[in-house]
């Protein structure tokens, strides 16, 4: 057991857990932020994707000790002051979710891409979103939603 | 699915009486006394608040098939509610109020079609009568539309919210309120987005795994492998971990779908529970699954097919017809074990206290889950409440509710609420796999293209979970009316004059269950491939061969267990033609390219796929075109139907290409998504979805697009390469996805 100071969605949180605890379980069990999902536990499916200093990161294989004092964003912190992120809006417009379980991870992966590459090519989009599994097969709508969000963000720049 | 468990539930018009619900609001700060709020709740599906909010309870849970959107749409359509004012709630298990709530067999819309529209119509009629009474006009002169009742000739109107108080005081006579004709539908047939989309994209805690209760513990379990017994365990290391509260021995029940034996580690967070579980040293009495390997299973299935099986159908003189047939095939097909791997791992939360048990979780079959929980903890069913959350996928896995029994068992032992969580490794090791199967077919076709003889032998692991199922469900035509209708002997060929079907189910200690369109998809693969083989053997076009087979010979007075779904060969022909036309079936193809077709009738609906591929010299497959035509009657929500058609196609493609669990010394070798491959976004091509316009009552969509995919793909590969594929998955044969 040790104490860690975490910056999560622009809030400082101090927690006491063992340092090898994956960030995923700190978010879900310790902090009650349950939007980040457990899918595989080995960093392969992407359901647990969060941002650490803006980079898409698999929280299920990220020991909490390694992200102390880093800037962490989860799906709960993606909307700013109640305004949905363009990806969230596009996801609703394109009616992407089926079961919905993987979708927060999908959105976080795509959000990290759009933050660094506002006008990605189709190839770049495909490359990034292929890191996230969707068992329901919402892949085609995910592609459309990411492209739509990128267009929306382009129009507002 | 067991047809016997399907209860037709008719919403009783006698209950359309008033429905006055009075509750007391918490008084606002600084004011004394409770404000009385009157709600209009004419039946369990529906409530309208004075502010016009329309609450609708979805009686069945959503595993991703869209029922939390489509079922409330049925209520809202007849209610003439403004959809933007509708708030959907999940009904907990309450059979007296909601009827059948178990989800399976793509039958949620089918079985809700009448009762949920009746529920909405009753609400509408009461609101109209309330307005008519207030205006002192005949109710027949009033019109309900978009949550407003109006009296056109006098220009008066009133919102549903303003009428709720009065409507709650009216009783209705017992005659059924007539339902609207399909032509008057305003909401049904429109693209309606999922009601949970906002919660999903903002990460709200709506899934079973997100449930949190005061003082809740977390548990992970070392489960007894199939066919084994627990001998002993050493929990010293587990108990030494900071945060571990308890270690509980679980004494399992007769069936693994009820409760498996095991050792549970209870901790104050999931991570410690998993770490503690991994630190247990457990001794089982023998190797799991009898030490079987996948090769053993395949050999046993082949061997079993050499012995006489159960004859499910015999018509004509197959041997004579085979002797006379000018073109013959004699082929074997093999299907592997496949895992479900829904993205949300199995989990469930339970609290047993004071002789009661509350269960919260991703429970697809609440009624059978309650039975399961009652059996596991020795409480009467009445003492158990099942609370339903949204479900992160199932694909058939959650037809079993073993995980709910585990949560209740552990909570009973510790007295606190507990969430049981499965890791992905637990999921793959203790799944109820899609049964492995072996098929041997000898069939013949005439020079005119008529399928004249068909001898079919199936050996399958299908009956481990459902002893009454042969796993032989669902070939190109459905079960015959005259033979063993209680068994799922959908196997064809009422269409083939000389036909013989035998099935055997060797008993092996491998846990099997239902995967999306169970039986149907496995048999659709074999039959659609065999039809393609017959077409090729006879030098015939595969579409023409199917048209001839489905011809006019039989007007099926086919009685399905699915109400109102009379199998109609013309509708199957309809989807075949639609898919063929849209795919440019007769257009010439470049070298190394092929086009395959397959079609299937599943649970009352019809689907046909045409898949066009290019296969390179290294067996890399590139999709050129994927077309799917669907006929599921009246389309309730086109966005939902399209989503299921795309998703079902992608699901089935992934299973055909990658899906196989192999056993080695009784243990699954693939324990996570690194080795149990699933298709990725970039590996998928565009899919053209065609929906047949229909006035027929709506039937299912969740499972329907799945069965034709694998055979359409392998038939396309045959045309491209000349190589027949008679065993899945494709990657074991060296195929890969080129990109």
PDB file of C-alpha atoms in Angstrom, chain A residues 1 18 20-22 25 28-29 34-35 37-42 44-45 47 75-76 79 84 88 91-104 107 123 126-127 129-144, chain B residues 63-64 192-194 197-198 200-203 207 209-212 218 242 269-271 275 340-345 390-393 395 421-425 639 642-644 646-647 650-651 672-674 678-682 684-685 687 739:
ATOM      1  CA  UNK A   1       0.000   0.000   0.000  1.00  0.00           C
ATOM      2  CA  UNK A  18      -0.594  -1.199  -3.962  1.00  0.00           C
ATOM      3  CA  UNK A  20       1.111  -2.669  -9.116  1.00  0.00           C
ATOM      4  CA  UNK A  21      -2.646  -2.112  -9.262  1.00  0.00           C
ATOM      5  CA  UNK A  22      -3.586  -1.388 -12.869  1.00  0.00           C
ATOM      6  CA  UNK A  25      -9.071  -0.923 -11.335  1.00  0.00           C
ATOM      7  CA  UNK A  28     -13.273   1.689 -11.547  1.00  0.00           C
ATOM      8  CA  UNK A  29     -13.129   0.363  -7.986  1.00  0.00           C
ATOM      9  CA  UNK A  34     -16.817   3.010 -14.320  1.00  0.00           C
ATOM     10  CA  UNK A  35     -16.917   4.265 -17.888  1.00  0.00           C
ATOM     11  CA  UNK A  37     -14.086  -0.943 -19.228  1.00  0.00           C
ATOM     12  CA  UNK A  38     -12.407  -4.251 -18.516  1.00  0.00           C
ATOM     13  CA  UNK A  39     -12.217  -6.429 -21.628  1.00  0.00           C
ATOM     14  CA  UNK A  40      -9.072  -8.553 -21.714  1.00  0.00           C
ATOM     15  CA  UNK A  41      -6.639  -7.467 -18.997  1.00  0.00           C
ATOM     16  CA  UNK A  42      -3.666  -7.829 -21.371  1.00  0.00           C
ATOM     17  CA  UNK A  44      -5.204  -6.242 -26.567  1.00  0.00           C
ATOM     18  CA  UNK A  45      -8.885  -5.302 -26.885  1.00  0.00           C
ATOM     19  CA  UNK A  47     -11.934  -1.404 -23.969  1.00  0.00           C
ATOM     20  CA  UNK A  75     -14.398   8.946 -20.949  1.00  0.00           C
ATOM     21  CA  UNK A  76     -16.131  10.792 -18.104  1.00  0.00           C
ATOM     22  CA  UNK A  79     -17.037  16.268 -22.588  1.00  0.00           C
ATOM     23  CA  UNK A  84     -20.093  16.627 -25.819  1.00  0.00           C
ATOM     24  CA  UNK A  88     -19.445  11.645 -28.770  1.00  0.00           C
ATOM     25  CA  UNK A  91     -21.292   8.521 -32.222  1.00  0.00           C
ATOM     26  CA  UNK A  92     -24.870   9.382 -31.301  1.00  0.00           C
ATOM     27  CA  UNK A  93     -25.686  10.767 -34.757  1.00  0.00           C
ATOM     28  CA  UNK A  94     -24.351   7.687 -36.522  1.00  0.00           C
ATOM     29  CA  UNK A  95     -26.127   5.452 -33.967  1.00  0.00           C
ATOM     30  CA  UNK A  96     -22.913   3.481 -33.494  1.00  0.00           C
ATOM     31  CA  UNK A  97     -23.429   1.423 -30.316  1.00  0.00           C
ATOM     32  CA  UNK A  98     -24.925  -2.023 -30.307  1.00  0.00           C
ATOM     33  CA  UNK A  99     -24.160  -3.506 -26.905  1.00  0.00           C
ATOM     34  CA  UNK A 100     -22.092  -0.384 -26.248  1.00  0.00           C
ATOM     35  CA  UNK A 101     -19.520  -1.941 -23.954  1.00  0.00           C
ATOM     36  CA  UNK A 102     -16.410  -1.273 -26.045  1.00  0.00           C
ATOM     37  CA  UNK A 103     -17.494   2.159 -27.190  1.00  0.00           C
ATOM     38  CA  UNK A 104     -15.871   4.336 -24.538  1.00  0.00           C
ATOM     39  CA  UNK A 107     -13.995   6.910 -28.566  1.00  0.00           C
ATOM     40  CA  UNK A 123      -5.826   5.028 -43.534  1.00  0.00           C
ATOM     41  CA  UNK A 126      -8.393   2.792 -39.781  1.00  0.00           C
ATOM     42  CA  UNK A 127      -4.988   2.170 -38.314  1.00  0.00           C
ATOM     43  CA  UNK A 129      -9.428   2.317 -34.591  1.00  0.00           C
ATOM     44  CA  UNK A 130      -8.256  -1.168 -35.498  1.00  0.00           C
ATOM     45  CA  UNK A 131      -6.561  -1.261 -32.100  1.00  0.00           C
ATOM     46  CA  UNK A 132      -9.986  -1.572 -30.498  1.00  0.00           C
ATOM     47  CA  UNK A 133     -12.109  -4.705 -30.703  1.00  0.00           C
ATOM     48  CA  UNK A 134     -15.860  -4.544 -31.120  1.00  0.00           C
ATOM     49  CA  UNK A 135     -17.519  -7.906 -30.735  1.00  0.00           C
ATOM     50  CA  UNK A 136     -20.874  -6.649 -32.090  1.00  0.00           C
ATOM     51  CA  UNK A 137     -19.257  -5.501 -35.337  1.00  0.00           C
ATOM     52  CA  UNK A 138     -20.049  -1.778 -35.226  1.00  0.00           C
ATOM     53  CA  UNK A 139     -16.873  -1.137 -37.220  1.00  0.00           C
ATOM     54  CA  UNK A 140     -18.449   0.508 -40.264  1.00  0.00           C
ATOM     55  CA  UNK A 141     -20.410   3.013 -38.193  1.00  0.00           C
ATOM     56  CA  UNK A 142     -17.325   3.711 -36.075  1.00  0.00           C
ATOM     57  CA  UNK A 143     -15.478   4.687 -39.251  1.00  0.00           C
ATOM     58  CA  UNK A 144     -18.290   6.987 -40.294  1.00  0.00           C
TER      59      UNK A 144
ATOM     60  CA  UNK B  63     -27.661  -7.382 -25.225  1.00  0.00           C
ATOM     61  CA  UNK B  64     -26.902  -5.127 -28.183  1.00  0.00           C
ATOM     62  CA  UNK B 192     -34.525   5.740 -34.395  1.00  0.00           C
ATOM     63  CA  UNK B 193     -31.250   5.938 -32.512  1.00  0.00           C
ATOM     64  CA  UNK B 194     -30.475   3.769 -29.494  1.00  0.00           C
ATOM     65  CA  UNK B 197     -26.453   6.183 -26.792  1.00  0.00           C
ATOM     66  CA  UNK B 198     -25.786   9.245 -24.641  1.00  0.00           C
ATOM     67  CA  UNK B 200     -22.840   4.880 -23.526  1.00  0.00           C
ATOM     68  CA  UNK B 201     -20.706   7.597 -25.114  1.00  0.00           C
ATOM     69  CA  UNK B 202     -20.313   9.492 -21.835  1.00  0.00           C
ATOM     70  CA  UNK B 203     -19.343   6.420 -19.820  1.00  0.00           C
ATOM     71  CA  UNK B 207     -23.656  -2.217 -17.465  1.00  0.00           C
ATOM     72  CA  UNK B 209     -20.019  -4.738 -14.283  1.00  0.00           C
ATOM     73  CA  UNK B 210     -20.684  -1.104 -13.310  1.00  0.00           C
ATOM     74  CA  UNK B 211     -23.037  -2.015 -10.456  1.00  0.00           C
ATOM     75  CA  UNK B 212     -21.900  -0.774  -7.072  1.00  0.00           C
ATOM     76  CA  UNK B 218     -15.346  -8.344  -5.226  1.00  0.00           C
ATOM     77  CA  UNK B 242      -3.615  -7.102   1.791  1.00  0.00           C
ATOM     78  CA  UNK B 269     -11.261  -4.571  -5.088  1.00  0.00           C
ATOM     79  CA  UNK B 270     -11.297  -6.548  -8.300  1.00  0.00           C
ATOM     80  CA  UNK B 271      -7.542  -6.508  -8.753  1.00  0.00           C
ATOM     81  CA  UNK B 275      -4.446 -11.663  -7.670  1.00  0.00           C
ATOM     82  CA  UNK B 340     -18.679 -16.426 -27.519  1.00  0.00           C
ATOM     83  CA  UNK B 341     -16.357 -13.837 -25.940  1.00  0.00           C
ATOM     84  CA  UNK B 342     -18.824 -10.977 -25.406  1.00  0.00           C
ATOM     85  CA  UNK B 343     -16.889  -7.796 -24.621  1.00  0.00           C
ATOM     86  CA  UNK B 344     -18.358  -7.493 -21.136  1.00  0.00           C
ATOM     87  CA  UNK B 345     -16.962 -10.464 -19.244  1.00  0.00           C
ATOM     88  CA  UNK B 390     -27.689  -3.217 -19.842  1.00  0.00           C
ATOM     89  CA  UNK B 391     -25.704  -6.194 -21.183  1.00  0.00           C
ATOM     90  CA  UNK B 392     -22.324  -5.915 -22.921  1.00  0.00           C
ATOM     91  CA  UNK B 393     -22.989  -8.609 -25.506  1.00  0.00           C
ATOM     92  CA  UNK B 395     -24.089 -14.096 -28.583  1.00  0.00           C
ATOM     93  CA  UNK B 421     -16.029 -11.020 -11.974  1.00  0.00           C
ATOM     94  CA  UNK B 422     -14.649 -13.327 -14.621  1.00  0.00           C
ATOM     95  CA  UNK B 423     -11.383 -12.579 -16.351  1.00  0.00           C
ATOM     96  CA  UNK B 424     -11.176 -13.126 -20.103  1.00  0.00           C
ATOM     97  CA  UNK B 425      -9.173 -16.258 -19.371  1.00  0.00           C
ATOM     98  CA  UNK B 639     -31.275   1.706 -38.076  1.00  0.00           C
ATOM     99  CA  UNK B 642     -29.065  -2.321 -40.588  1.00  0.00           C
ATOM    100  CA  UNK B 643     -26.869  -2.447 -37.477  1.00  0.00           C
ATOM    101  CA  UNK B 644     -27.717  -6.097 -36.866  1.00  0.00           C
ATOM    102  CA  UNK B 646     -23.777  -5.363 -40.556  1.00  0.00           C
ATOM    103  CA  UNK B 647     -22.805  -6.625 -37.121  1.00  0.00           C
ATOM    104  CA  UNK B 650     -18.993  -9.156 -39.358  1.00  0.00           C
ATOM    105  CA  UNK B 651     -19.485 -11.519 -36.411  1.00  0.00           C
ATOM    106  CA  UNK B 672      -7.454 -14.323 -24.470  1.00  0.00           C
ATOM    107  CA  UNK B 673      -7.796 -12.084 -27.519  1.00  0.00           C
ATOM    108  CA  UNK B 674      -4.083 -12.406 -28.295  1.00  0.00           C
ATOM    109  CA  UNK B 678     -11.225 -11.546 -33.543  1.00  0.00           C
ATOM    110  CA  UNK B 679     -11.670  -9.528 -36.697  1.00  0.00           C
ATOM    111  CA  UNK B 680     -10.384  -5.935 -36.572  1.00  0.00           C
ATOM    112  CA  UNK B 681     -11.881  -2.831 -38.108  1.00  0.00           C
ATOM    113  CA  UNK B 682      -9.376  -2.569 -40.976  1.00  0.00           C
ATOM    114  CA  UNK B 684     -13.730  -5.451 -42.729  1.00  0.00           C
ATOM    115  CA  UNK B 685     -15.090  -4.107 -46.002  1.00  0.00           C
ATOM    116  CA  UNK B 687     -21.501  -4.111 -46.448  1.00  0.00           C
ATOM    117  CA  UNK B 739      -4.920  -5.600 -46.629  1.00  0.00           C
TER     118      UNK B 739
END
